[in-house]
Short mmCIF file of C-alpha atoms in Angstrom, two decimals:
data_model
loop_
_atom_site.label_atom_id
_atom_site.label_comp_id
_atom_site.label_asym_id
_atom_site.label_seq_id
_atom_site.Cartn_x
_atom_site.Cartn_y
_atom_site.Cartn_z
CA UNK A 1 91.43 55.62 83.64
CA UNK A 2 91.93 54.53 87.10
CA UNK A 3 95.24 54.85 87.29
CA UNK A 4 94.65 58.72 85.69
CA UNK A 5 92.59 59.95 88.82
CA UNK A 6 95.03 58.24 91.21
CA UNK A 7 97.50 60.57 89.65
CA UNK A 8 95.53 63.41 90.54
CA UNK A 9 94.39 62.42 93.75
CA UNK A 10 97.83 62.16 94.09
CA UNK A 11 99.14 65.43 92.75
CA UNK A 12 95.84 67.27 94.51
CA UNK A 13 96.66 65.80 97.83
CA UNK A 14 100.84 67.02 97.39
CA UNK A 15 99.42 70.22 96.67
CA UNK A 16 96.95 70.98 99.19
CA UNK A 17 100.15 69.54 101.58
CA UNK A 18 102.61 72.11 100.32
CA UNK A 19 100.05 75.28 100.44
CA UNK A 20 98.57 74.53 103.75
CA UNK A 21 102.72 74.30 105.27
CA UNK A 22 103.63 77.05 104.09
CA UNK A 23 103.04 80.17 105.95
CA UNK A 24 103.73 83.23 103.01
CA UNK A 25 101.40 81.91 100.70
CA UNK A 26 98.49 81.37 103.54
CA UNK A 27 98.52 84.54 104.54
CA UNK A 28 98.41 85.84 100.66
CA UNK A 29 95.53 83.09 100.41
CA UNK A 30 93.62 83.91 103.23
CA UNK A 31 94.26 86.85 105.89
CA UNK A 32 95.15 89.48 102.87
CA UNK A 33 91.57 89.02 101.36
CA UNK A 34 90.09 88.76 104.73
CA UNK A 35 91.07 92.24 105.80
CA UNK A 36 92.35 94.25 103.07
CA UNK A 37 88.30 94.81 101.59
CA UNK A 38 87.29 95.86 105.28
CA UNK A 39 90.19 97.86 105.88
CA UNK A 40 89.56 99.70 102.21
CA UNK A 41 85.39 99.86 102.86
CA UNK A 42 86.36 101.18 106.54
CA UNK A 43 88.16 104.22 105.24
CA UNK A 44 85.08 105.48 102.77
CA UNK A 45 82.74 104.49 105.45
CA UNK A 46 80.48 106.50 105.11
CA UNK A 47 80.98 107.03 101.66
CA UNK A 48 79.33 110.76 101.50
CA UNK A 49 81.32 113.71 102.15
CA UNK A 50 79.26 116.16 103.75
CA UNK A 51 79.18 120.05 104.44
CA UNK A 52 82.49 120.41 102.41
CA UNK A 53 83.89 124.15 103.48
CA UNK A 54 83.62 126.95 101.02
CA UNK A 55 84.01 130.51 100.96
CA UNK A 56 81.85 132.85 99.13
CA UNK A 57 82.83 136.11 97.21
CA UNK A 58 79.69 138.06 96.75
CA UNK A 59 80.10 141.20 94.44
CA UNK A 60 76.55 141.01 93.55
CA UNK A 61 75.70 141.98 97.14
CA UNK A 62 71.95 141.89 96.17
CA UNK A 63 68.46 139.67 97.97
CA UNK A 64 68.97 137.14 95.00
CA UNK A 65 73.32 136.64 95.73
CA UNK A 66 72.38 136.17 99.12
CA UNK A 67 69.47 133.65 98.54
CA UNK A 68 71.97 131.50 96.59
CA UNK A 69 74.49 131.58 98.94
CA UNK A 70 71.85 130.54 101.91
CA UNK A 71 70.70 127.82 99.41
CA UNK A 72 73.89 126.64 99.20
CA UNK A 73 74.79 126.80 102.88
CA UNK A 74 71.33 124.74 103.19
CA UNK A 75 72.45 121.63 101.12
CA UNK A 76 73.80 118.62 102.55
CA UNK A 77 76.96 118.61 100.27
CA UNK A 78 78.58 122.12 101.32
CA UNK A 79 78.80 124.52 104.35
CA UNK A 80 79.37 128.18 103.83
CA UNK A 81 81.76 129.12 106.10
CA UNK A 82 82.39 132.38 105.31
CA UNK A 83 82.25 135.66 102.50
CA UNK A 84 85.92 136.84 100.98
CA UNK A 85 85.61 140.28 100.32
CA UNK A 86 87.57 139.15 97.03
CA UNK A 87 89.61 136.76 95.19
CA UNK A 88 92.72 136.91 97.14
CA UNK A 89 91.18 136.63 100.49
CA UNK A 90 89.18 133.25 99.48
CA UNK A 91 92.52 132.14 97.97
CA UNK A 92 93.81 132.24 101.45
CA UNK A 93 91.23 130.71 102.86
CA UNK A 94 92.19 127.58 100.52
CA UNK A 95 95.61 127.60 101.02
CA UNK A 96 94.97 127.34 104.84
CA UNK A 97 92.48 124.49 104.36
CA UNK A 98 89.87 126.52 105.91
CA UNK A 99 87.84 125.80 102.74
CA UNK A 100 88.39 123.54 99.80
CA UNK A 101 85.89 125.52 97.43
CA UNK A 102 84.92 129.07 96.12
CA UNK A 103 82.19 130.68 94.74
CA UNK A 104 82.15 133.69 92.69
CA UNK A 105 79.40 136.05 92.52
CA UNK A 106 79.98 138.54 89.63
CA UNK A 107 79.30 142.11 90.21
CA UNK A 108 76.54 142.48 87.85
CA UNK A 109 74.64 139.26 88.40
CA UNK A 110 71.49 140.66 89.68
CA UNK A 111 71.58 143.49 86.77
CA UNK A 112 71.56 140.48 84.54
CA UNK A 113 68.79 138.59 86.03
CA UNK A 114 66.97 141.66 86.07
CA UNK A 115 67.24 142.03 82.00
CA UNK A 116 66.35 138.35 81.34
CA UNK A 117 69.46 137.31 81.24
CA UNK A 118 71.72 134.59 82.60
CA UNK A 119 73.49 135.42 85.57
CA UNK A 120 76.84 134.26 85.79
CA UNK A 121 78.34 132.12 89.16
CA UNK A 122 82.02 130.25 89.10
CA UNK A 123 82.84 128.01 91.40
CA UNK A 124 86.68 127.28 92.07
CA UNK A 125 87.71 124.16 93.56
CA UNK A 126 90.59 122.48 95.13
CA UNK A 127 90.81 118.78 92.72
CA UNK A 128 93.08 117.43 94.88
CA UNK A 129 90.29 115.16 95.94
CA UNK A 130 87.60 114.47 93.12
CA UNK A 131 84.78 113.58 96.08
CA UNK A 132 84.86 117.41 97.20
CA UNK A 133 84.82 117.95 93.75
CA UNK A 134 81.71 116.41 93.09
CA UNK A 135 80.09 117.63 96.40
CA UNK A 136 80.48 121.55 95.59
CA UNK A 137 79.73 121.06 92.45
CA UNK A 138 76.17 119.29 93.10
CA UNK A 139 75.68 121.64 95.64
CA UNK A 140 76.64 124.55 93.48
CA UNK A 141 73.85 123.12 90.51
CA UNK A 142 71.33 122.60 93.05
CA UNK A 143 71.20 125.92 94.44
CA UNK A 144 71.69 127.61 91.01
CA UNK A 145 68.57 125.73 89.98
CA UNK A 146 66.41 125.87 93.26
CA UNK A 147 67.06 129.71 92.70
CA UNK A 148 65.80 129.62 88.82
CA UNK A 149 62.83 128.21 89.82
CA UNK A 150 62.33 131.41 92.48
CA UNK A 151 63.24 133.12 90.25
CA UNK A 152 60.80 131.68 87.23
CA UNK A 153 57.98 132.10 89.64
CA UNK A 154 58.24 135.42 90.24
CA UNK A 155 58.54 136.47 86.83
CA UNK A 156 55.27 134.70 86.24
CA UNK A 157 53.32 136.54 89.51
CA UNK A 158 54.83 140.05 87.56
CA UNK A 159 52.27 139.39 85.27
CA UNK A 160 49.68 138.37 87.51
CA UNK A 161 49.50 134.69 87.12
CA UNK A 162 49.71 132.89 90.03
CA UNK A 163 53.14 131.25 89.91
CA UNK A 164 53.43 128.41 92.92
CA UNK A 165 49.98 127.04 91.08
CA UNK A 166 51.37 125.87 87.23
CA UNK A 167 52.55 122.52 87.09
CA UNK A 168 56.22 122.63 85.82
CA UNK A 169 56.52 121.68 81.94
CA UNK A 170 58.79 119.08 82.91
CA UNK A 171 58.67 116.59 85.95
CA UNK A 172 62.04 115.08 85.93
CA UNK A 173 63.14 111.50 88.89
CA UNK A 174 66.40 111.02 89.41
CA UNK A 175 67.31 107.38 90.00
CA UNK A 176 70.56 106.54 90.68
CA UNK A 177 70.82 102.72 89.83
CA UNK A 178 73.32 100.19 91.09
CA UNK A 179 74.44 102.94 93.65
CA UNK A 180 71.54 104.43 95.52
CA UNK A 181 73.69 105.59 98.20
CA UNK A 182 76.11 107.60 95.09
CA UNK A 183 78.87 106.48 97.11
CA UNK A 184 82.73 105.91 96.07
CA UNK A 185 83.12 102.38 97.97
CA UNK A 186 79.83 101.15 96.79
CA UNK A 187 80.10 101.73 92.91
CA UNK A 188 84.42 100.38 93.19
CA UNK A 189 84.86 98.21 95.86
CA UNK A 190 82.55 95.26 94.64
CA UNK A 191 84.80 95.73 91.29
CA UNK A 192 87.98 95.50 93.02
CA UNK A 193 87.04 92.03 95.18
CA UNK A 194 87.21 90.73 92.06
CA UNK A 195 90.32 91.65 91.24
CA UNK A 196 91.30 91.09 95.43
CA UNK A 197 90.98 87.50 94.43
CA UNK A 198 92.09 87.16 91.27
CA UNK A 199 95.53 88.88 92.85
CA UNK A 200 96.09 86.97 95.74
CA UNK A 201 95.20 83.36 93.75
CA UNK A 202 97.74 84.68 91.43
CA UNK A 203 100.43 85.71 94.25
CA UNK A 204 99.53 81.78 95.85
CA UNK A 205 100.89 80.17 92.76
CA UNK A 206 103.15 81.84 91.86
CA UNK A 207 104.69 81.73 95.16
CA UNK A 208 104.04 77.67 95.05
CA UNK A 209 106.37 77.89 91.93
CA UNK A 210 108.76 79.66 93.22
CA UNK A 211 109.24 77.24 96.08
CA UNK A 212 109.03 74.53 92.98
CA UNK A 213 112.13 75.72 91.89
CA UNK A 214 113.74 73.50 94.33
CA UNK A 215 115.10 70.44 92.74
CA UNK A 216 113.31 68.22 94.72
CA UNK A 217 109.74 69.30 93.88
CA UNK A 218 110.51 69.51 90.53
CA UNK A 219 111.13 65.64 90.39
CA UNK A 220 107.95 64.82 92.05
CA UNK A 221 106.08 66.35 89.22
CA UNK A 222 107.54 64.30 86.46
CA UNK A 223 106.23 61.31 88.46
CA UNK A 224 102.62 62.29 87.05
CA UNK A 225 101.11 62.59 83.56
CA UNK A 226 101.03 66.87 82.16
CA UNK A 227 97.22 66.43 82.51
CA UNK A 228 96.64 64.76 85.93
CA UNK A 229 99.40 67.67 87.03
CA UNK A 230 97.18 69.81 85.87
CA UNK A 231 93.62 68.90 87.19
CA UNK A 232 95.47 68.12 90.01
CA UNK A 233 96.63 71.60 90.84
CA UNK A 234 92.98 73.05 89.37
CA UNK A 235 91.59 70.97 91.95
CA UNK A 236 93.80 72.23 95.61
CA UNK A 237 93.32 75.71 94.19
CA UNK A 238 89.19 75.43 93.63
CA UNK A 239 88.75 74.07 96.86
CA UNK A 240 90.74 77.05 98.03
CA UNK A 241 88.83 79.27 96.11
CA UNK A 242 85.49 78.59 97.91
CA UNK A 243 85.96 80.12 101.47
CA UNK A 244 87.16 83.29 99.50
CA UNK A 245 84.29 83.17 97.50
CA UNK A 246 81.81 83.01 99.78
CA UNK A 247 83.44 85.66 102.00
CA UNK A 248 84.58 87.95 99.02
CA UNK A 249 81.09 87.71 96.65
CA UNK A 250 78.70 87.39 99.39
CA UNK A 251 79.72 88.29 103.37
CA UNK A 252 81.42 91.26 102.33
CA UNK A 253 78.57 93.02 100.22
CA UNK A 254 76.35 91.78 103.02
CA UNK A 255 78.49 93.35 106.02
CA UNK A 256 78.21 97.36 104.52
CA UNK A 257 75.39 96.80 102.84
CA UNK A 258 76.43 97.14 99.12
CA UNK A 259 73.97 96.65 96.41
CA UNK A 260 73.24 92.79 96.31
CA UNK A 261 70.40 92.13 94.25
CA UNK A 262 72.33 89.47 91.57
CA UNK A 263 70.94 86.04 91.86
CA UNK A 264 73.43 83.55 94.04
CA UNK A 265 73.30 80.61 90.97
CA UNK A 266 74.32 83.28 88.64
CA UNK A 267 77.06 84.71 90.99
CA UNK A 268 78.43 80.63 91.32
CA UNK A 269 77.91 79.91 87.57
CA UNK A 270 80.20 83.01 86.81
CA UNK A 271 82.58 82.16 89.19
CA UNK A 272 83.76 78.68 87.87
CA UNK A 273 85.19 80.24 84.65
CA UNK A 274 86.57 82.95 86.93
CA UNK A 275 88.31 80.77 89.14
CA UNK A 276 89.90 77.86 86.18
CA UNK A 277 91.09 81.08 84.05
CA UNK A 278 92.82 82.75 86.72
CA UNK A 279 94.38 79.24 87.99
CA UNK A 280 95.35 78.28 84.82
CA UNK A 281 97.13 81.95 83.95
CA UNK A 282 99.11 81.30 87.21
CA UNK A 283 100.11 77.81 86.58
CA UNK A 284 101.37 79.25 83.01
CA UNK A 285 103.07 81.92 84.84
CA UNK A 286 104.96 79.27 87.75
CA UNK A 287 107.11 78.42 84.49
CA UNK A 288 108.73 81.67 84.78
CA UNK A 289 108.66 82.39 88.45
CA UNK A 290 112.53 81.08 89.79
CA UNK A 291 111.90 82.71 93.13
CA UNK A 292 109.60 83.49 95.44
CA UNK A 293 109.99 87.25 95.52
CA UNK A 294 109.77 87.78 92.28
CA UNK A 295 105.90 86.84 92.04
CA UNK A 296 105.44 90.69 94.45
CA UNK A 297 107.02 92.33 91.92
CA UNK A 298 104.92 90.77 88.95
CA UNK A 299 101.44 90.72 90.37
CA UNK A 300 101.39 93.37 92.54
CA UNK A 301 102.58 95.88 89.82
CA UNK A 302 100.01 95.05 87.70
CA UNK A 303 97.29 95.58 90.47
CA UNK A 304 96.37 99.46 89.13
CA UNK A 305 96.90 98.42 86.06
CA UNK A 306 94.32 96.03 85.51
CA UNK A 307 91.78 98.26 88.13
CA UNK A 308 91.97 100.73 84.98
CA UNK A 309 91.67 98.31 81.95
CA UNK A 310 88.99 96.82 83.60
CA UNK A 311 86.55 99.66 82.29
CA UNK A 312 85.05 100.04 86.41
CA UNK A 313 87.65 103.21 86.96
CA UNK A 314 87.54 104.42 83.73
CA UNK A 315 85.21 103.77 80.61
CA UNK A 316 86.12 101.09 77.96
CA UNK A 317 84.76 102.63 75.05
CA UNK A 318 86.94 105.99 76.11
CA UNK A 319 90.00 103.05 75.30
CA UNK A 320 92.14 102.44 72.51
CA UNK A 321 92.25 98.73 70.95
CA UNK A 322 95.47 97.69 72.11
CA UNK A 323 94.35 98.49 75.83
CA UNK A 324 91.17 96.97 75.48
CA UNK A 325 92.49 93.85 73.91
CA UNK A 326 95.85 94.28 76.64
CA UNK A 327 92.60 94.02 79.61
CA UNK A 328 91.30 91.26 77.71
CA UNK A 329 94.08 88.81 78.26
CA UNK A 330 93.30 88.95 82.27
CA UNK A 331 90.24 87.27 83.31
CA UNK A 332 89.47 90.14 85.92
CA UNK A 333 87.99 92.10 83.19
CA UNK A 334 85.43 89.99 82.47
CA UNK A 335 84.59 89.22 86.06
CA UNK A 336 84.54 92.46 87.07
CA UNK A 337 82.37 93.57 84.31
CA UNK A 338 80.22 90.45 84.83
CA UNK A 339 79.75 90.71 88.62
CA UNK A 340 79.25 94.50 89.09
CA UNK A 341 76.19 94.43 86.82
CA UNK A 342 74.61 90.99 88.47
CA UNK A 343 74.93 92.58 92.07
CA UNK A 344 74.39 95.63 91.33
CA UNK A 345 71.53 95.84 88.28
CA UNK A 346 70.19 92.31 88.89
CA UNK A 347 71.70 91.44 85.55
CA UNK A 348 71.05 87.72 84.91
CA UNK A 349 73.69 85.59 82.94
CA UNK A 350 72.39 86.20 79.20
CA UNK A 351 72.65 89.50 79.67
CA UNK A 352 76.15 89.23 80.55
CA UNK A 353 76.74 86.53 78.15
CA UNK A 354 79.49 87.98 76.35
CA UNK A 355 81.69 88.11 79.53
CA UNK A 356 80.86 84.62 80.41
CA UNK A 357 81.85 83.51 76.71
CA UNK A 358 85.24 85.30 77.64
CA UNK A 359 85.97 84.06 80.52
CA UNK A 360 85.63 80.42 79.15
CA UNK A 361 87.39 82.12 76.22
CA UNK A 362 90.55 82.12 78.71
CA UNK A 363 90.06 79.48 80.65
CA UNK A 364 91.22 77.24 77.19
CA UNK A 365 93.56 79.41 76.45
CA UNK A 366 95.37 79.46 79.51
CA UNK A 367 94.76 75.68 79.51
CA UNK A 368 96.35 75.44 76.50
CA UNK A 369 99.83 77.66 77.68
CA UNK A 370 99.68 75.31 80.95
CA UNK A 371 100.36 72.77 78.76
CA UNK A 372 102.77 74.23 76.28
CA UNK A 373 104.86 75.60 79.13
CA UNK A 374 104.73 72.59 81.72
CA UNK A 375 106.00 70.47 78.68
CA UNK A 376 108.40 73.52 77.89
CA UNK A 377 109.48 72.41 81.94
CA UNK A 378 109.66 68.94 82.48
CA UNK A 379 112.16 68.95 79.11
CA UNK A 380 113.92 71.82 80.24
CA UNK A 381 114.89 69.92 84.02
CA UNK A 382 117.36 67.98 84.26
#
């Protein structure tokens, strides 16, 4: 037994030797997570677009047309910079960028309201960038509804009740949880740190086994037992793990002020299974790394990729089986899953226990193909 954890005193201390000489893999280790979630929070800082030009086309020309366009004008999310006196004007306007929105007022919509029935607005949009998108269209709803109400009162006074006195039927709160600022940065980027670190732990060993490829290195590791290698290696890359940890999961959330509500022993107790899955898929993965550059062209390809199986971007019950069992197979999943809903809901760890099971789920799995494919090595050199 003694002779066991000399072995991986051994192989921890070779380790921690080769990582800390080598320049490429500490700047992967260290200086790409330390700027790369500033740099990304910087550019949706602040994460709100605001007073997004539009252009109105008013056929209606009538008090209530107006009022709508003023209420729109008057919301946070849109500016009216101007009336089209039709289509093909406002289409201009767009293709100039003067305005990346347009709302149509049909000819008859204050006939319709008149009648007791629905009056009909469009609003046309430029998707190239889904924020606007969503800024005109809240806007757009709103107004429309701030103008029903107006509109709801009056109808009410006709008749000689006195409107602005009933209590509405319906007193609705909007609470936007996790996300009270409803920004882009705030409900993604705590996602993607996860998957910041699980990338550039990834990129560290495999870059490590490319420079193993070297005949030399390759004989030092036959010197130790499969297992000692192994906690060994689990060992440099833990210790390694912390500072990015602490700067990834907590400074970072702390410095713009993302939602960070999650307990800190729950945030550690999820990270250990985090951590030994995603070092054990990269020591499976050294195996088949024969040169450095190859690792870039591995890992950093399957960055998007796993941002969209990961069910933050896009919904995992809107995904077929193969791509939700495909997302399985990478511990960022689970983490991301995990971590979002402790910072950001104050979920504890039973009520992410299903993650947590996962991620220990692949931490003896990948221990296992560590040990099949180190074996598969050490016969295999010569």
């Amino acid at each position: 037994m003694k002779s066991f954890f000399q072995d991986i005193y051994a192989v921890w201390r070779r380790e921690s030797r080769n990582v800390i000489a080598d320049k490429g893999v500490m700047i992967f280790l260290f200086f790409v997570p330390l700027f790369y979630p500033i740099v990304y929070a910087l550019i949706y800082n602040p994460e709100l677009v605001r007073d997004v030009p539009v252009v109105v086309v008013d056929n209606s020309r009538s008090t209530k047309s107006r009022s709508l366009a003023r209420k729109i004008d008057a919301s946070e999310s849109a500016k009216v910079v101007g009336y089209a006196s039709n289509m093909e004007e406002a289409r201009e306007c767009m293709a100039e960028k003067e305005s990346y929105g347009i709302v149509l007022i049909e000819s008859d919509f204050d006939k319709e309201i008149g009648r007791g029935e629905r009056g009909d607005v469009t609003l046309f949009c430029d998707m190239s960038l889904l924020i606007r998108y969503k800024a005109l269209l809240t806007a757009l709803t709103e107004a429309t509804f701030d103008l029903g109400s107006d509109i709801q009162v009056e109808s009410i006074s006709s008749v000689g009740a006195n409107g602005p006195s009933l209590p509405p039927t319906i007193d609705s709160t909007y609470y936007p949880l996790g996300n009270p600022e409803q920004g882009f940065a705030t409900f993604l980027l705590p996602g993607i740190l996860v998957l910041v670190m699980q990338q550039t732990l990834l990129l560290t060993i495999g870059m490590m086994g490319g420079a193993r490829s070297e005949r030399r290195l390759r004989f030092q590791d036959k010197e130790r037992g499969i297992f000692a290698e192994i906690f060994g290696k689990i060992l440099t890359y833990v210790f390694l793990y912390v500072a990015q940890l602490v700067y990834l999961f907590f400074l970072v959330p702390m410095i713009f002020r993302y939602p960070q509500i999650g307990a800190v022993s729950d945030i550690i107790l999820l990270s250990l299974p985090f951590a030994l899955s995603v070092i054990l898929l990269g020591l499976t993965l050294q195996t088949f790394i024969k040169e450095r550059e190859s690792t870039f062209v591995f890992i950093v390809f399957t960055s998007i990729l796993l941002l969209f199986l990961s069910g933050i971007s896009w919904p995992l019950f809107e995904m077929s089986s193969f791509y939700k069992f495909l997302g399985g197979l990478f511990p960022s999943t689970w983490a991301m899953q995990a971590f979002v809903r402790i910072n950001a809901n104050a979920a504890d760890l039973t009520e992410v226990g299903f993650e947590y099971k996962m991620l220990w789920l692949c931490t003896l799995l990948y221990f296992a193909t560590t040990y099949i494919t180190m074996r598969y090595r050490r016969a295999h050199d010569k």
